[in-house]
Coordinates of C-alpha atoms in Angstrom, one line a residue:
X27 CA 26.3 6.3 19.1
X28 CA 28.0 3.7 16.8
X29 CA 25.8 0.7 17.5
X30 CA 22.8 0.3 15.2
X31 CA 19.4 1.2 16.5
X32 CA 16.9 -1.7 16.4
X33 CA 13.4 -0.6 15.2
X34 CA 10.7 -3.2 14.9
X35 CA 7.3 -2.7 13.3
X36 CA 4.1 -4.4 14.5
X37 CA 1.4 -3.1 12.1
X38 CA 1.2 -2.6 8.4
X39 CA -2.5 -1.5 8.2
X40 CA -5.6 -0.9 10.3
X41 CA -6.7 -4.4 11.0
X42 CA -3.3 -6.1 11.2
X43 CA -2.5 -8.8 13.7
X44 CA -3.6 -7.7 17.2
X45 CA -1.1 -9.9 18.9
X46 CA 1.8 -8.5 17.0
X47 CA 2.8 -5.8 19.5
X48 CA 3.2 -8.4 22.3
X49 CA 5.0 -10.8 19.9
X50 CA 7.5 -8.1 19.0
X51 CA 8.1 -7.0 22.6
X52 CA 8.5 -10.6 23.9
X53 CA 10.5 -11.9 20.9
X54 CA 13.7 -10.2 21.5
X55 CA 15.6 -6.9 22.0
X56 CA 14.3 -3.6 20.4
X57 CA 15.0 0.0 21.0
X58 CA 11.8 1.3 19.3
X59 CA 8.5 -0.3 18.2
X60 CA 6.6 1.4 15.4
X61 CA 3.1 0.8 13.9
X62 CA 1.6 2.0 10.6
X63 CA -2.1 2.1 10.7
X64 CA -3.0 4.5 7.9
X65 CA -3.8 4.2 4.3
X66 CA -5.7 6.2 1.8
X67 CA -8.9 4.1 2.5
X68 CA -8.2 4.2 6.3
X69 CA -8.4 8.0 6.3
X70 CA -11.9 7.7 4.8
X71 CA -12.9 5.1 7.4
X72 CA -11.6 7.3 10.2
X73 CA -13.4 10.3 8.6
X74 CA -16.7 8.5 8.8
X75 CA -16.0 7.6 12.4
X76 CA -15.4 11.2 13.2
X77 CA -18.7 12.2 11.7
X78 CA -20.4 9.9 14.2
X79 CA -18.3 11.0 17.1
X80 CA -15.9 14.0 17.0
X81 CA -13.8 12.3 19.8
X82 CA -12.9 9.4 17.5
X83 CA -10.9 9.5 14.3
X84 CA -8.0 7.4 15.5
X85 CA -7.2 3.7 15.2
X86 CA -9.0 2.1 18.1
X87 CA -7.1 -1.2 17.8
X88 CA -3.9 0.5 18.8
X89 CA -5.5 1.5 22.1
X90 CA -6.4 -2.2 22.7
X91 CA -2.8 -3.2 22.0
X92 CA -1.5 -0.6 24.3
X93 CA -3.8 -1.8 27.1
X94 CA -2.2 -5.2 26.8
X95 CA 1.4 -4.2 26.2
X96 CA 2.1 -0.7 27.6
X97 CA 3.6 -2.0 30.9
X98 CA 5.7 -4.5 29.1
X99 CA 7.1 -1.9 26.7
X100 CA 8.0 0.4 29.6
X101 CA 9.6 -2.5 31.5
X102 CA 11.8 -3.4 28.5
X103 CA 12.7 0.2 27.8
X104 CA 11.1 0.1 24.3
X105 CA 9.7 3.4 23.0
X106 CA 6.7 3.4 20.7
X107 CA 6.0 5.6 17.6
X108 CA 2.8 5.2 15.7
X109 CA 0.6 7.1 13.2
X110 CA -2.5 5.5 14.8
X111 CA -3.6 9.0 15.8
X112 CA -5.1 9.3 12.3
X113 CA -7.5 12.3 12.2
X114 CA -7.2 12.9 16.0
X115 CA -3.7 12.4 17.4
X116 CA -4.5 14.6 20.4
X117 CA -7.5 12.4 21.2
X118 CA -5.4 9.2 21.1
X119 CA -2.7 10.8 23.2
X120 CA -5.2 11.8 25.8
X121 CA -6.7 8.3 25.8
X122 CA -3.2 6.8 26.3
X123 CA -2.6 9.0 29.3
X124 CA -5.9 8.0 30.8
X125 CA -5.0 4.3 30.0
X126 CA -1.6 4.7 31.7
X127 CA -3.2 6.3 34.8
X128 CA -5.7 3.4 34.9
X129 CA -2.9 0.8 34.5
X130 CA -0.8 2.5 37.2
X131 CA 2.2 3.0 34.9
X132 CA 4.2 6.1 34.3
X133 CA 4.2 6.7 30.6
X134 CA 5.0 10.0 29.0
X135 CA 3.0 10.7 25.8
X136 CA 3.6 13.2 23.1
X137 CA 1.9 13.8 19.8
X138 CA 2.4 15.5 16.4
X139 CA -0.3 17.5 14.7
X140 CA -0.8 20.0 11.9
X141 CA -1.4 17.7 9.0
X142 CA -5.2 18.1 9.2
X143 CA -6.1 20.8 6.6
X144 CA -9.9 20.2 6.4
X145 CA -10.7 23.7 7.8
X146 CA -8.4 25.3 5.3
X147 CA -9.4 23.6 2.0
X148 CA -10.8 26.9 0.5
X149 CA -7.8 28.9 1.6
X150 CA -5.4 26.4 0.1
X151 CA -7.3 25.8 -3.1
X152 CA -8.4 22.3 -2.2
X153 CA -12.1 22.8 -2.3
X154 CA -14.3 20.4 -4.4
X155 CA -17.9 19.6 -5.0
X156 CA -18.8 17.7 -2.9
X157 CA -16.5 19.1 -0.3
X158 CA -13.9 16.7 1.0
X159 CA -14.5 14.7 4.2
X160 CA -10.7 14.6 5.1
X161 CA -7.7 16.6 3.9
X162 CA -4.4 15.6 5.4
X163 CA -0.9 16.6 4.4
X164 CA 1.9 14.0 4.7
X165 CA 4.3 15.3 7.3
X166 CA 7.8 14.1 8.0
X167 CA 9.9 12.9 10.8
X168 CA 11.1 16.0 12.6
X169 CA 8.1 16.4 14.8
X170 CA 8.6 12.9 16.0
X171 CA 12.3 13.6 16.7
X172 CA 11.4 16.6 18.8
X173 CA 9.0 14.5 20.9
X174 CA 11.6 11.8 21.4
X175 CA 14.2 14.4 22.3
X176 CA 11.8 15.6 25.0
X177 CA 11.7 12.1 26.5
X178 CA 8.4 10.7 25.3
X179 CA 7.8 7.0 25.8
X180 CA 5.1 7.1 23.2
X181 CA 4.8 9.4 20.2
X182 CA 1.4 9.5 18.3
X183 CA 1.1 11.2 14.9
X184 CA -1.6 11.9 12.4
X185 CA -0.8 11.6 8.7
X186 CA 2.9 11.3 8.3
X187 CA 4.6 9.4 5.5
X188 CA 4.7 5.7 6.3
X189 CA 8.5 5.6 6.6
X190 CA 8.5 8.6 9.0
X191 CA 7.7 6.5 12.0
X192 CA 10.9 4.7 11.4
X193 CA 13.0 7.7 10.3
X194 CA 12.1 9.7 13.4
X195 CA 13.6 7.2 15.9
X196 CA 16.7 6.8 13.8
X197 CA 17.3 10.5 13.4
X198 CA 16.7 11.1 17.1
X199 CA 19.0 8.2 18.1
X200 CA 21.9 9.4 16.0
X201 CA 21.3 13.1 16.2
X202 CA 21.2 13.5 12.4
X203 CA 20.9 17.0 11.0
X204 CA 18.1 18.0 8.6
X205 CA 20.5 18.1 5.7
X206 CA 22.1 14.6 6.3
X207 CA 20.2 13.5 3.3
X208 CA 22.2 10.3 2.6
X209 CA 21.6 9.1 6.2
X210 CA 17.9 10.1 6.1
X211 CA 17.4 8.4 2.7
X212 CA 18.9 5.2 4.0
X213 CA 16.4 5.3 6.9
X214 CA 13.6 6.1 4.5
X215 CA 14.4 2.9 2.5
X216 CA 14.6 0.8 5.6
X217 CA 11.3 2.3 6.8
X218 CA 9.7 1.6 3.5
X219 CA 10.7 -2.0 3.8
X220 CA 9.3 -2.6 7.2
X221 CA 6.3 -0.3 7.4
X222 CA 4.1 -2.9 5.6
X223 CA 4.8 -5.4 8.3
X224 CA 5.1 -9.0 7.2
X225 CA 5.3 -8.1 3.5
X226 CA 9.0 -7.9 4.3
X227 CA 9.1 -11.4 5.8
X228 CA 7.5 -13.4 3.1
X229 CA 3.9 -12.2 3.2
X230 CA 2.3 -11.7 -0.3
X231 CA 5.6 -12.9 -1.8
X232 CA 5.6 -14.0 -5.4
X233 CA 7.9 -17.0 -4.7
X234 CA 6.0 -18.0 -1.5
X235 CA 6.4 -21.7 -2.2
X236 CA 10.1 -21.3 -1.5
X237 CA 9.5 -20.2 2.1
X238 CA 9.3 -23.2 4.5
X239 CA 7.2 -21.6 7.3
X240 CA 4.7 -19.0 6.2
X241 CA 1.8 -20.0 8.5
X242 CA 2.5 -17.1 10.8
X243 CA 5.3 -14.9 9.5
X244 CA 7.1 -12.7 12.0
X245 CA 7.1 -9.0 11.8
X246 CA 10.3 -7.2 10.5
X247 CA 13.1 -5.3 12.3
X248 CA 15.4 -2.7 10.7
X249 CA 18.8 -2.4 12.4
X250 CA 19.8 1.1 11.2
X251 CA 23.4 2.3 11.5
X252 CA 24.7 5.8 11.9
X253 CA 25.5 6.1 8.2
X254 CA 21.9 5.2 7.2
X255 CA 22.8 1.7 6.0
X256 CA 20.6 -1.0 7.5
X257 CA 20.0 -4.7 8.0
X258 CA 16.4 -6.1 7.7
X259 CA 15.7 -9.0 10.0
X260 CA 13.1 -10.5 12.3
X261 CA 13.1 -12.2 15.7
X262 CA 14.6 -15.7 15.9
X263 CA 12.1 -18.5 15.7
X264 CA 9.4 -16.6 14.0
X265 CA 7.8 -17.6 10.7
X266 CA 8.5 -16.4 7.2
X267 CA 11.9 -15.4 5.8
X268 CA 13.9 -12.3 5.2
X269 CA 15.8 -12.7 1.8
X270 CA 17.0 -10.4 -0.9
X271 CA 13.8 -11.4 -2.8
X272 CA 11.3 -10.5 0.0
X273 CA 13.1 -7.2 0.5
X274 CA 13.2 -6.4 -3.2
X275 CA 9.5 -7.1 -3.4
X276 CA 8.7 -4.7 -0.7
X277 CA 11.1 -2.0 -2.0
X278 CA 9.1 -2.1 -5.3
X279 CA 5.7 -1.8 -3.5
X280 CA 3.7 1.3 -4.3
X281 CA 6.6 3.4 -5.8
X282 CA 7.2 5.0 -9.1
X283 CA 10.7 5.7 -10.3
X284 CA 14.2 5.9 -8.9
X285 CA 13.4 9.1 -6.9
X286 CA 11.2 8.3 -3.9
X287 CA 10.1 11.7 -2.6
X288 CA 9.1 12.6 0.9
X289 CA 8.9 15.7 3.1
X290 CA 12.4 15.2 4.7
X291 CA 14.4 13.8 1.8
X292 CA 14.1 12.3 -1.6
X293 CA 15.6 8.8 -1.4
X294 CA 17.3 7.5 -4.5
X295 CA 15.9 3.9 -4.8
X296 CA 18.1 3.4 -7.9
X297 CA 21.2 3.6 -5.6
X298 CA 20.1 0.9 -3.1
X299 CA 22.1 -2.3 -3.0
X300 CA 20.9 -5.5 -1.3
X301 CA 23.1 -8.2 0.1
X302 CA 22.1 -11.4 1.8
X303 CA 24.1 -11.1 5.1
X304 CA 23.2 -14.4 6.7
X305 CA 20.0 -16.3 7.5
X306 CA 17.0 -13.8 7.7
X307 CA 19.4 -10.9 7.4
X308 CA 19.5 -8.5 4.3
X309 CA 21.8 -5.6 4.3
X310 CA 20.7 -2.4 2.4
X311 CA 23.6 0.0 1.6
X312 CA 24.6 2.7 -0.9
X313 CA 21.4 4.7 -0.7
X314 CA 21.8 8.3 -1.7
X315 CA 19.6 11.2 -0.7
X316 CA 18.6 14.5 -2.2
X317 CA 16.8 17.6 -0.8
X318 CA 13.0 17.1 -0.7
X319 CA 10.6 18.8 -3.0
X320 CA 9.2 22.1 -1.9
X321 CA 5.6 20.8 -1.7
X322 CA 3.8 18.3 0.5
X323 CA 1.3 15.7 -0.8
X324 CA -2.2 16.1 0.6
X325 CA -4.6 13.1 0.8
X326 CA -8.2 14.2 0.1
X327 CA -11.1 11.9 0.6
X328 CA -14.6 12.8 -0.5
X329 CA -17.9 11.0 0.2
X330 CA -18.9 11.0 -3.5
X331 CA -22.2 9.2 -3.3
X332 CA -23.7 5.7 -2.8
X333 CA -23.0 2.3 -4.5
X334 CA -24.7 -1.0 -4.7
X335 CA -24.0 -4.2 -6.7
X336 CA -25.7 -7.4 -7.8
X337 CA -23.7 -10.4 -8.9
X338 CA -25.6 -12.9 -11.2
X339 CA -24.5 -16.5 -11.5
X340 CA -24.6 -17.7 -15.1
X341 CA -24.2 -21.5 -15.5
X342 CA -23.5 -23.8 -18.4
X343 CA -24.5 -22.9 -21.9
X344 CA -25.0 -19.6 -23.7
X345 CA -23.1 -17.4 -21.2
X346 CA -22.8 -14.4 -23.4
X347 CA -26.5 -14.5 -24.3
X348 CA -27.6 -14.9 -20.7
X349 CA -25.4 -11.9 -19.8
X350 CA -26.9 -9.8 -22.6
X351 CA -30.5 -10.7 -21.5
X352 CA -29.8 -9.8 -17.9
X353 CA -28.4 -6.5 -18.8
X354 CA -31.3 -5.6 -21.1
X355 CA -33.8 -6.5 -18.4
X356 CA -32.2 -4.6 -15.6
X357 CA -31.5 -1.4 -17.6
X358 CA -35.0 -1.4 -19.2
X359 CA -36.8 -1.7 -15.9
X360 CA -34.9 0.7 -13.6
X361 CA -37.3 3.5 -12.5
X362 CA -34.2 5.9 -12.3
X363 CA -30.9 5.2 -14.1
X364 CA -27.9 5.6 -11.8
X365 CA -25.3 8.1 -12.7
X366 CA -22.9 5.2 -13.2
X367 CA -23.9 1.6 -14.2
X368 CA -20.9 -0.7 -14.8
X369 CA -21.2 -4.3 -16.0
X370 CA -18.4 -6.9 -15.9
X371 CA -18.6 -10.5 -17.0
X372 CA -16.0 -12.8 -15.5
X373 CA -15.7 -15.9 -17.5
X374 CA -14.9 -18.2 -14.6
X375 CA -16.7 -21.1 -16.3
X376 CA -14.9 -24.1 -17.8
X377 CA -16.2 -26.2 -20.7
X378 CA -17.4 -29.7 -19.7
X379 CA -16.9 -28.8 -16.1
X380 CA -17.2 -31.6 -13.5
X381 CA -18.7 -29.3 -10.8
X382 CA -21.4 -26.7 -11.1
X383 CA -19.3 -24.0 -9.6
X384 CA -16.6 -24.4 -12.3
X385 CA -19.4 -24.4 -14.9
X386 CA -20.4 -20.9 -13.9
X387 CA -19.6 -17.4 -14.8
X388 CA -20.2 -14.2 -12.8
X389 CA -21.9 -11.1 -14.1
X390 CA -21.4 -8.1 -11.8
X391 CA -23.5 -5.0 -12.1
X392 CA -22.3 -2.0 -10.0
X393 CA -24.4 1.1 -9.6
X394 CA -23.3 4.5 -8.2
X395 CA -25.3 7.7 -7.6
X396 CA -25.4 10.6 -5.2
X397 CA -29.0 9.7 -4.4
X398 CA -29.1 6.6 -2.1
X399 CA -32.6 5.8 -3.2
X400 CA -31.5 5.4 -6.8
X401 CA -29.0 2.7 -5.9
X402 CA -31.1 1.3 -3.0
X403 CA -34.5 -0.3 -3.3
X404 CA -35.0 0.9 -6.8
X405 CA -31.9 -0.9 -8.0
X406 CA -32.2 -4.0 -5.7
X407 CA -35.8 -4.8 -6.5
X408 CA -35.1 -4.9 -10.2
X409 CA -32.1 -7.2 -9.7
X410 CA -34.4 -9.6 -7.7
X411 CA -37.8 -9.4 -9.4
X412 CA -36.6 -11.2 -12.6
X413 CA -35.7 -14.3 -10.6
X414 CA -38.5 -16.2 -12.4
X415 CA -38.5 -14.3 -15.6
X416 CA -34.9 -14.2 -16.9
X417 CA -32.2 -16.7 -18.0
X418 CA -32.3 -20.4 -17.1
X419 CA -30.6 -21.2 -13.8
X420 CA -31.0 -17.6 -12.5
X421 CA -29.4 -17.0 -9.2
X422 CA -27.5 -14.2 -7.3
X423 CA -24.5 -14.7 -5.1
X424 CA -26.4 -12.7 -2.5
X425 CA -29.5 -10.4 -2.5
X426 CA -28.5 -6.8 -3.1
X427 CA -29.2 -4.5 -0.2
X428 CA -29.4 -0.8 0.5
X429 CA -26.9 1.5 -1.2
X430 CA -23.7 2.1 0.8
X431 CA -21.7 5.3 0.8
X432 CA -18.4 5.3 -1.1
X433 CA -15.5 7.7 -1.3
X434 CA -13.2 9.1 -3.9
X435 CA -9.5 9.7 -3.2
X436 CA -7.5 12.5 -4.8
X437 CA -4.0 13.8 -4.3
X438 CA -3.1 17.5 -4.1
X439 CA 0.1 19.3 -3.4
X440 CA 0.6 22.4 -1.3
X441 CA 3.7 24.5 -0.4
X442 CA 5.4 22.9 2.6
X443 CA 5.6 26.3 4.3
X444 CA 1.9 26.6 4.4
X445 CA 1.4 23.5 6.5
X446 CA 1.9 23.7 10.2
X447 CA 3.9 20.9 11.8
X448 CA 3.7 20.9 15.5
X449 CA 5.2 18.7 18.2
X450 CA 3.2 18.6 21.4
X451 CA 5.6 17.5 24.1
X452 CA 4.8 15.4 27.1
X453 CA 4.4 18.6 29.3
X454 CA 1.9 20.0 26.8
X455 CA 4.3 22.5 25.2
X456 CA 3.6 23.0 21.5
X457 CA 6.7 23.4 19.4
X458 CA 6.6 24.5 15.7
X459 CA 8.7 22.4 13.4
X460 CA 10.0 24.4 10.4
X461 CA 9.8 23.1 6.9
X462 CA 12.9 21.4 5.6
X463 CA 15.4 23.5 3.6
X464 CA 16.9 23.4 1.1
X465 CA 14.4 21.9 -1.3
X466 CA 14.7 20.5 -4.8
X467 CA 12.0 20.2 -7.4
X468 CA 11.2 16.5 -8.2
X469 CA 12.4 15.4 -11.6
X470 CA 12.4 11.9 -13.1
X471 CA 15.8 10.2 -13.5
X472 CA 17.2 9.8 -17.0
X473 CA 16.9 6.3 -18.4
X474 CA 20.0 4.4 -17.2
X475 CA 22.3 2.6 -19.6
X476 CA 20.9 -0.9 -20.3
X477 CA 23.0 -4.1 -20.4
X478 CA 23.6 -5.8 -23.7
X479 CA 20.7 -8.2 -24.6
X480 CA 21.1 -11.9 -24.5
X481 CA 22.2 -13.4 -27.9
X482 CA 19.3 -14.9 -29.9
X483 CA 18.6 -18.5 -29.4
X484 CA 15.8 -21.1 -28.9
X485 CA 12.9 -20.1 -26.6
X486 CA 10.0 -21.7 -25.0
X487 CA 6.6 -20.2 -24.4
X488 CA 6.0 -20.2 -20.7
X489 CA 4.6 -18.0 -17.9
X490 CA 6.6 -14.9 -17.0
X491 CA 6.4 -15.9 -13.4
X492 CA 8.7 -18.9 -14.2
X493 CA 11.5 -16.4 -13.8
X494 CA 10.1 -13.1 -12.5
X495 CA 8.6 -12.1 -9.3
X496 CA 6.2 -9.1 -9.0
X497 CA 4.4 -7.0 -6.5
X498 CA 1.6 -4.5 -7.2
X499 CA -0.5 -2.0 -5.4
X500 CA -2.6 1.1 -5.5
X501 CA -2.0 4.8 -5.4
X502 CA -5.3 6.5 -5.7
X503 CA -6.7 5.7 -9.2
X504 CA -3.3 4.5 -10.4
X505 CA -1.5 1.2 -9.9
X506 CA 2.1 0.1 -9.9
X507 CA 3.6 -3.3 -10.9
X508 CA 7.2 -3.9 -9.8
X509 CA 8.8 -6.9 -11.6
X510 CA 12.2 -8.3 -10.7
X511 CA 14.4 -11.3 -11.5
X512 CA 17.3 -12.9 -9.6
X513 CA 20.3 -13.3 -11.9
X514 CA 22.2 -11.0 -14.3
X515 CA 21.3 -13.0 -17.4
X516 CA 17.7 -13.0 -16.4
X517 CA 18.0 -9.2 -16.0
X518 CA 19.5 -8.8 -19.5
X519 CA 16.5 -10.6 -21.0
X520 CA 13.8 -8.9 -18.8
X521 CA 14.9 -5.3 -19.3
X522 CA 14.9 -5.7 -23.1
X523 CA 11.6 -7.7 -23.2
X524 CA 9.3 -6.3 -20.6
X525 CA 8.6 -2.8 -22.0
X526 CA 5.5 -0.7 -21.4
X527 CA 4.2 -1.9 -24.8
X528 CA 4.7 -5.5 -23.8
X529 CA 2.8 -5.0 -20.6
X530 CA -0.1 -3.5 -22.6
X531 CA -0.1 -6.6 -24.8
X532 CA 0.0 -9.0 -21.8
X533 CA -2.6 -7.1 -19.8
X534 CA -5.3 -6.0 -22.3
X535 CA -7.1 -3.9 -19.6
X536 CA -4.1 -1.5 -19.6
X537 CA -4.1 -0.9 -23.4
X538 CA -6.2 2.3 -23.4
X539 CA -4.2 3.7 -20.4
X540 CA -0.9 5.4 -20.0
X541 CA 1.8 2.9 -18.8
X542 CA 5.2 4.2 -17.8
X543 CA 8.2 2.1 -17.2
X544 CA 11.1 2.9 -14.7
X545 CA 14.2 0.9 -14.7
X546 CA 16.1 0.0 -11.4
X547 CA 19.3 -1.9 -12.4
X548 CA 20.7 -2.5 -8.9
X549 CA 17.5 -4.3 -8.0
X550 CA 17.3 -6.1 -11.4
X551 CA 13.8 -4.6 -11.6
X552 CA 11.4 -2.6 -13.8
X553 CA 8.5 -0.8 -12.3
X554 CA 5.4 0.1 -14.2
X555 CA 2.8 2.8 -13.3
X556 CA -0.6 2.3 -14.9
X557 CA -2.6 5.5 -14.8
X558 CA -6.3 5.3 -14.1
X559 CA -6.8 1.6 -14.0
X560 CA -8.5 1.9 -10.5
X561 CA -10.9 4.7 -11.6
X562 CA -11.4 7.0 -8.6
X563 CA -9.6 4.8 -6.0
X564 CA -10.2 1.8 -3.9
X565 CA -13.2 3.2 -2.0
X566 CA -15.2 3.7 -5.2
X567 CA -15.0 0.0 -5.9
X568 CA -14.5 0.5 -9.6
X569 CA -12.7 -2.7 -10.4
X570 CA -12.7 -6.4 -9.5
X571 CA -9.4 -6.0 -7.8
X572 CA -9.8 -2.4 -6.4
X573 CA -6.4 -2.1 -4.8
X574 CA -4.5 -3.8 -7.7
X575 CA -3.0 -6.3 -5.3
X576 CA -3.4 -9.1 -7.8
X577 CA -2.3 -7.2 -10.9
X578 CA 1.3 -8.4 -10.6
X579 CA 0.3 -12.0 -10.3
X580 CA -1.9 -11.7 -13.4
X581 CA 1.1 -10.4 -15.2
X582 CA 3.3 -13.3 -13.9
X583 CA 0.7 -15.8 -15.2
X584 CA 0.8 -14.5 -18.8
X585 CA 2.8 -16.5 -21.3
X586 CA 5.7 -15.2 -23.5
X587 CA 8.8 -16.5 -25.1
X588 CA 11.7 -17.1 -22.7
X589 CA 15.1 -18.2 -23.8
X590 CA 15.9 -21.9 -23.2
X591 CA 19.2 -21.0 -21.6
X592 CA 17.4 -19.2 -18.8
X593 CA 14.8 -21.9 -18.2
X594 CA 17.5 -24.6 -18.1
X595 CA 19.2 -22.8 -15.3
X596 CA 16.1 -23.0 -13.2
X597 CA 15.4 -26.6 -13.8

């Protein structure tokens, strides 16, 4: 088949726009429609659902979308692939069959399983104290391919890599072999771009003011060709935009260096080239692939204890003294000290402010402990009972309540051959999917040759974001910040200026941490991995911005000396 396969995506997370499935099916032609519903935090949420009811553990919103759109998808000949099965793909597949029967439509449903390792944590050396609630390996695309080859209209998976729901349809459509690594890598890159939904069409985009219509951005489409190259686009008439910038931003999201490893292939992000190929069309070409590593990543979520927080509003004068008094009073009067007690003072106050809100700072106290009673009433009552006995103007943003459970995410790695990968076909036949061979241990790329720096000249101290875009995100306790510019001269300045040490100076919170820089010349980008800035992950709530989504924007807001010649070109 020489014509590209058109794969649309209608979900980037559990909670994304419910109407997106219908919008994508009605908006234009598609061959496949995919949906990504899983994230590290989502697996914890689904794990808690399964504790309450063993028949749950999947993304219930997908079932609601299917009830609305299953008949439409079948009428249009669009096949659906989704990881909404979460911790219970067999359960979601059964629910879809029952839904099809109730709707009176003939839909064939298959699913992929084997990723759930929770019953094997001791055997695989994944045990911890407390024991994990979920343990799921990231599977690849070949189980999806087998289900599609068997004629499935809908394929439901558990934890596969986010891009796999796109790679599977492309590999099935073109009949790629397991060692067609360049083609697979191209599909992985296209999948990485569209799996987060509207982040590819202008959502969360650094230069969002340049996009005319962002009120309701359309969801993205990848037109993948037989050689693995692709064009990213969206349905006509939908909001947002597809530009080299929006695609670059998404390519940099939650990655590390030039090698982007997965269970089927390691994609070389440093080889990807982007070209604007018309309005709302960006071509991705040149992507090279290598054999995948011999291990699979495993997502472990543990219910680590209970957390609570109180946020005190400090207004006007003597902010530091008010914060110190509050901290002394709370800590001196706790009947039991929590295992963790974190204080953060956010100086949101302005001098001589013309509103009370802008004259106020926020003092946040977060308590964590394995005992819910320690962070429950014992903590909350102390935070409240000083309302008439503390600093002038005492108030809380809200009364603290009972302690809530929180989780901790950790990543582990196991030999791919030890993880079952099973395609359960529409007729119920279970087919084992072999691990990919050959494999190649993952190694970082050597530092590429850098362009010559700009000649010295006059500079002006302005915000980094005057020239540079950024996108940041979380990976467990770590965060990444991808930074890019749009011209060759800007690149010559950026790559010699924005070093790991420079990031530490600009972002003081990162100074005690390990910051590693990776250079991606074809994207005119540098990517930074900041280790440990998110503590034990998003579910533990260790930081004001627990998923590091704003970290890149903070960096863009910082001032540094930028050559006048670059600034003049933007004015």
